[in-house]
Tab-separated table of C-alpha atoms in Angstrom:
chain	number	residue	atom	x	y	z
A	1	UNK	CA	-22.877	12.832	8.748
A	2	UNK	CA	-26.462	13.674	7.390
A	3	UNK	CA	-27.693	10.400	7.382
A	4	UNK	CA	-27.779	9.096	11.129
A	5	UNK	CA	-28.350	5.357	10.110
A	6	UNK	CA	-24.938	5.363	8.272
A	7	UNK	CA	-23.388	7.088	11.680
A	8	UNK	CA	-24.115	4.470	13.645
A	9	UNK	CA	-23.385	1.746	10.869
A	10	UNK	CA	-19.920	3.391	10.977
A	11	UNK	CA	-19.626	4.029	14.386
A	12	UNK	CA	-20.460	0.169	15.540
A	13	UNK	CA	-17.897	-0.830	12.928
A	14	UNK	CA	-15.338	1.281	13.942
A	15	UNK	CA	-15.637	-0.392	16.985
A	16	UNK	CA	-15.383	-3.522	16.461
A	17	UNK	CA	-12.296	-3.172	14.043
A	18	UNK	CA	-10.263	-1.009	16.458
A	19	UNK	CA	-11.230	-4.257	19.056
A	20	UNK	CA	-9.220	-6.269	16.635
A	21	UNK	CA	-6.571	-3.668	16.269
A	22	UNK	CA	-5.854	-3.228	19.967
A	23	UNK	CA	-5.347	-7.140	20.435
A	24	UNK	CA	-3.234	-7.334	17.857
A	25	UNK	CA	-0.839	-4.230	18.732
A	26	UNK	CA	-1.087	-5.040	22.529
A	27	UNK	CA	0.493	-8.781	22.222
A	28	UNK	CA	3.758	-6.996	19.899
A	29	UNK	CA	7.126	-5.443	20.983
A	30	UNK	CA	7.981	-3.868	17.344
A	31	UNK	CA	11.235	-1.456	18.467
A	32	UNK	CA	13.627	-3.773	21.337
A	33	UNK	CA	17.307	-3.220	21.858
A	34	UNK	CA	17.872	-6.873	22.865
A	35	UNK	CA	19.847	-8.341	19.861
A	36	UNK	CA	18.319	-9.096	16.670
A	37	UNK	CA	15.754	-12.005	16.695
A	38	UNK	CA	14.552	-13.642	12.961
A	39	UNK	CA	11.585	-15.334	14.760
A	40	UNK	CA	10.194	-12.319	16.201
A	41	UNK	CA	10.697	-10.129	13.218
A	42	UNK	CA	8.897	-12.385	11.307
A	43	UNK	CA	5.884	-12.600	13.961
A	44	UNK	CA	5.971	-8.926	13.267
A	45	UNK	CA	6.039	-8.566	9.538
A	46	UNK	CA	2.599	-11.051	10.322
A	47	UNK	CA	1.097	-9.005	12.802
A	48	UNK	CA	2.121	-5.864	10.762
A	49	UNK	CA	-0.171	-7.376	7.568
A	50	UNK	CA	-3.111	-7.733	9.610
A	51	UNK	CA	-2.589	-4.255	11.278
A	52	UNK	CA	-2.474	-2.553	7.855
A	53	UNK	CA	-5.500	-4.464	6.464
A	54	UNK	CA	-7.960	-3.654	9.630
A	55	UNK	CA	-6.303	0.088	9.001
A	56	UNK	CA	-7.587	-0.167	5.405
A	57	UNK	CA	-10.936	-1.946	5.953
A	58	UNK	CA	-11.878	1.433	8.054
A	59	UNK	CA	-11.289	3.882	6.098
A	60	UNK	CA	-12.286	1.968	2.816
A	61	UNK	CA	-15.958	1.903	4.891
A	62	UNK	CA	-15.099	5.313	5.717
A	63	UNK	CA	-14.653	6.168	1.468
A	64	UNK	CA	-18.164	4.047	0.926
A	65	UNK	CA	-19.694	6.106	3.436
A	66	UNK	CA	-18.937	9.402	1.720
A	67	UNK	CA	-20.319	7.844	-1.328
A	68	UNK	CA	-23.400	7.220	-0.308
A	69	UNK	CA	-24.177	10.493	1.828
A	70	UNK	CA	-22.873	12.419	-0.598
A	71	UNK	CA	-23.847	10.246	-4.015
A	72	UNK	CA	-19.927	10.558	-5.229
A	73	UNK	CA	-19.228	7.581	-7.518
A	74	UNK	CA	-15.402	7.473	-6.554
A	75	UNK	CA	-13.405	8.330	-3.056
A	76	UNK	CA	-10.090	8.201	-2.533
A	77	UNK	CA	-7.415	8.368	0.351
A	78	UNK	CA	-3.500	8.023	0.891
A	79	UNK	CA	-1.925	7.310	4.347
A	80	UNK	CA	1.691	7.964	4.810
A	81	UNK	CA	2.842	3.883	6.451
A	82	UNK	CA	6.040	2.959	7.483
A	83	UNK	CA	6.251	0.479	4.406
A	84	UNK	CA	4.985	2.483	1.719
A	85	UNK	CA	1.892	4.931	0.974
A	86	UNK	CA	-1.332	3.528	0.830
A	87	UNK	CA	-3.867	4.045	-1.557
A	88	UNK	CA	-7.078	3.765	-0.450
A	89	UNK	CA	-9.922	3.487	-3.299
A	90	UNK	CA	-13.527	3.097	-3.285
A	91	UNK	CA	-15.953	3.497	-6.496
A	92	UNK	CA	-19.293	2.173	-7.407
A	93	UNK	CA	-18.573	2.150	-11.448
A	94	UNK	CA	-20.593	-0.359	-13.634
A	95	UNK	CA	-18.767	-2.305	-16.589
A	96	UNK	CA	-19.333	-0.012	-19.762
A	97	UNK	CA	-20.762	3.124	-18.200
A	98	UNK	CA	-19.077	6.054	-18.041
A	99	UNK	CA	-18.052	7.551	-14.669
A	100	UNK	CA	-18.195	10.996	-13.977
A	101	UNK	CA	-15.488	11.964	-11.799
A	102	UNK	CA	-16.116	14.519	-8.668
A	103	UNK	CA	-13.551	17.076	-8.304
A	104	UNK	CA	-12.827	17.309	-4.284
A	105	UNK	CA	-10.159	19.399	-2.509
A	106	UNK	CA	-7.715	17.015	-1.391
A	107	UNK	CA	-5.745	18.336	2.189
A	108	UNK	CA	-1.984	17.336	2.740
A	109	UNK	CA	-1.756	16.491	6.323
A	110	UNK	CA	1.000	14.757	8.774
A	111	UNK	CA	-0.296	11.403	7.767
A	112	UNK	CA	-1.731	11.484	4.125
A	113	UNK	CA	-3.447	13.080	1.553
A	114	UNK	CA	-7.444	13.340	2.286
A	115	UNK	CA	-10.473	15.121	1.627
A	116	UNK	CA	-12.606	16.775	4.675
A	117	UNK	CA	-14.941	14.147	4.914
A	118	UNK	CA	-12.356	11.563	5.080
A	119	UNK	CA	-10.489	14.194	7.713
A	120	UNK	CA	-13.683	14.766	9.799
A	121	UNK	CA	-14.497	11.298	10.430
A	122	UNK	CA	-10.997	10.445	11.627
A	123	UNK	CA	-10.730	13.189	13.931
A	124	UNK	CA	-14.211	13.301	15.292
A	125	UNK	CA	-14.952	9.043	15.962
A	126	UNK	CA	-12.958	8.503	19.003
A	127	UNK	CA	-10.742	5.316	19.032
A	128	UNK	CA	-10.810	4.697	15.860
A	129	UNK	CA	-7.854	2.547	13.944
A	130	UNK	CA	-6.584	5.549	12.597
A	131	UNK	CA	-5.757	7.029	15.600
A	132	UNK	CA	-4.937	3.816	17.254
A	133	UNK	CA	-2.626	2.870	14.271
A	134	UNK	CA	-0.699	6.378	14.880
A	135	UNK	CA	-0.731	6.784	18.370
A	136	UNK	CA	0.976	3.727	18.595
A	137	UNK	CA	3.561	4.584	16.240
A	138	UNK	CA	3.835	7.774	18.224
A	139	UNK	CA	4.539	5.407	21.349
A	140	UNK	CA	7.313	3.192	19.444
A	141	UNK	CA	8.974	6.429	18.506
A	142	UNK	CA	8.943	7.919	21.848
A	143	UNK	CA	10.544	4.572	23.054
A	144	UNK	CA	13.201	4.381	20.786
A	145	UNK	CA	14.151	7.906	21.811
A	146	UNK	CA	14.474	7.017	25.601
A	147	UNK	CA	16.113	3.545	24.453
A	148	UNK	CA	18.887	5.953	21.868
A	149	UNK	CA	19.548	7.292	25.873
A	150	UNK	CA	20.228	4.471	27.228
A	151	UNK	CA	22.595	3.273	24.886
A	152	UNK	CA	26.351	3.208	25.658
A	153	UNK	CA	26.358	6.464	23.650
A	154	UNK	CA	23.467	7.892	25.286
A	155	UNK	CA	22.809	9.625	28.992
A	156	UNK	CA	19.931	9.264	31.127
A	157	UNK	CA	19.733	10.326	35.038
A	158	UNK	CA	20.641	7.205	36.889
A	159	UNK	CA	17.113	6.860	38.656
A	160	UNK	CA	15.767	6.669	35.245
A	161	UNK	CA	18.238	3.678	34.326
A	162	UNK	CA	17.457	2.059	37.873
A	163	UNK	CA	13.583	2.396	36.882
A	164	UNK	CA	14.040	0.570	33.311
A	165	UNK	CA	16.217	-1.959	34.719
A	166	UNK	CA	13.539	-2.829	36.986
A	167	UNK	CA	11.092	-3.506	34.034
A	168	UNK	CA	9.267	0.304	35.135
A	169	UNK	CA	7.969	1.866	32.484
A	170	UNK	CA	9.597	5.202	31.091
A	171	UNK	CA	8.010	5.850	28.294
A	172	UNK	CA	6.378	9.353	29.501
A	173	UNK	CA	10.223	10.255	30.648
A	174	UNK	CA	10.634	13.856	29.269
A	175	UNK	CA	14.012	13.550	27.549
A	176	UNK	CA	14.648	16.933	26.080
A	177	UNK	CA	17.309	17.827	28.092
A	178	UNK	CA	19.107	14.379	28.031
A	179	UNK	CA	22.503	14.603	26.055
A	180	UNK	CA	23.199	12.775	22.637
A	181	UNK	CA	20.729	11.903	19.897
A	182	UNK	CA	17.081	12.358	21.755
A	183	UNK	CA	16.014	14.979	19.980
A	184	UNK	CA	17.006	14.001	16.557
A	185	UNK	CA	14.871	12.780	14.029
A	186	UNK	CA	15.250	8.928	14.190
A	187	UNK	CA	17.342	7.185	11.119
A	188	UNK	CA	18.804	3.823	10.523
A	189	UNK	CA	22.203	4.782	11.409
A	190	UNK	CA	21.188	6.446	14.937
A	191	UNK	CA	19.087	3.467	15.743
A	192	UNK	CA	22.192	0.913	14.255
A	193	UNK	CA	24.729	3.068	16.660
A	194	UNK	CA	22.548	2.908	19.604
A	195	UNK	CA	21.591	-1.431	18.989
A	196	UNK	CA	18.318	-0.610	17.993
A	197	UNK	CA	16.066	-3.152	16.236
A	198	UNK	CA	12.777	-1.583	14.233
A	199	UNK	CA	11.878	-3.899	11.705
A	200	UNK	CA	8.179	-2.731	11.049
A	201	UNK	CA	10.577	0.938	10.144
A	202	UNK	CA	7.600	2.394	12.361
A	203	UNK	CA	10.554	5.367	13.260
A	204	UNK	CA	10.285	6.522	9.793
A	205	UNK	CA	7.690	8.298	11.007
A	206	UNK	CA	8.383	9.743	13.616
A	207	UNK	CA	8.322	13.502	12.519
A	208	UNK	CA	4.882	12.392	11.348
A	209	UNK	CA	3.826	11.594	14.690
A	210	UNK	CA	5.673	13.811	17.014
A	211	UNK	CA	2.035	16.187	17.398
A	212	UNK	CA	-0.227	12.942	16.476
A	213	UNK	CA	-2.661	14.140	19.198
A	214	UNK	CA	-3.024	17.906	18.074
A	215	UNK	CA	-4.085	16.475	14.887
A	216	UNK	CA	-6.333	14.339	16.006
A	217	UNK	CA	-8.269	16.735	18.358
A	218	UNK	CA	-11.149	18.315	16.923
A	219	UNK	CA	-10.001	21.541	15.603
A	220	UNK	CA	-6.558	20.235	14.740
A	221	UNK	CA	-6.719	20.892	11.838
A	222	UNK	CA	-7.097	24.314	12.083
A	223	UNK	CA	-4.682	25.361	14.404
A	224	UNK	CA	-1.937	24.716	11.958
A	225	UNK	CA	-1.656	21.442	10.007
């Protein structure tokens, strides 16, 4: 950014929403294998609303930000979510004056539709709830693939059982040569076969996420997205 003042306005921002973020995904198990459960999938859909709106409040100040560095009088944004895509709109129009639009190059990336500005700032501010939002869906996804393994129809070696069965965490277990469905792209019916339960649908994205961290590194961008 040009203007250093609206860096740091951003940057002290973006820190306190991702705060919020973190405490909110840390105290949630969104993908179990344990049976379905009405009270916790509800708890979820809650914790989901207030996940997405702290994801939207950033980037909306990310929109105004643009806007005012760059004197647009709209900005715009789309994020591929596991519910839907969301639209992300900022403008500073007046009732009864005419608003001259500003043509920008819009990129098509692994998680939305965005302009460089909009791209820049969410690969270059560290920890930000874009990245947190993704990473953790990355996470999810990962687990559901070692869970799909450990499913009556799945395989895993038996030391990596004995560790999940003693509440160890597997979740970095490199499954790629494991038989069945772990390299598949996730669907309802592979999670249904395998007693999955994903109510949030955060697997729907998981060939969004699979390189989540190439994108977000600096040059990501460029290297292929």
């Amino acid at each position: 950014m040009y203007y250093k003042q609206l860096e740091a306005h951003l940057r002290a921002k973006t820190a306190e929403l991702s705060q919020q973020l973190q405490e909110i995904i840390g105290d949630n198990v969104p993908i179990y294998n344990t049976g379905a459960d009405m009270t916790m999938d509800t708890a979820l859909m809650d914790a989901y609303r207030h996940i997405t709106s702290i994801v939207d409040s950033w980037c909306k100040l990310v929109l105004q930000m643009e806007m005012m560095e760059y004197g647009n009088n709209t900005a715009h944004l789309s994020l591929r979510m596991p519910d839907c895509e969301h639209h992300i709109h900022a403008d500073c129009g007046v009732s009864g004056v005419v608003i001259n639009k500003v043509n920008c190059i819009y990129m098509h990336t692994p998680i939305g539709t965005m302009d460089y500005f909009v791209y820049r700032c969410i690969v270059d501010i560290p920890n930000n709830p874009v990245q947190i939002f993704y990473r953790w869906v990355k996470e999810q996804c990962s687990l559901a693939h070692v869970l799909i393994q450990l499913s009556p129809d799945g395989y895993v070696p038996e030391e990596v059982r004995q560790k999940f069965d003693a509440g160890e965490s597997i979740i970095n277990w490199d499954s790629s040569e494991a038989e069945g469905f772990a390299d598949d792209i996730l669907n309802d019916a592979i999670l249904d076969l395998a007693g999955i339960s994903d109510p949030l649908n955060l697997c729907s994205l998981d060939t969004c996420v699979s390189h989540i961290d190439e994108f977000f590194s600096a040059y990501g961008f460029h290297e292929g997205y």
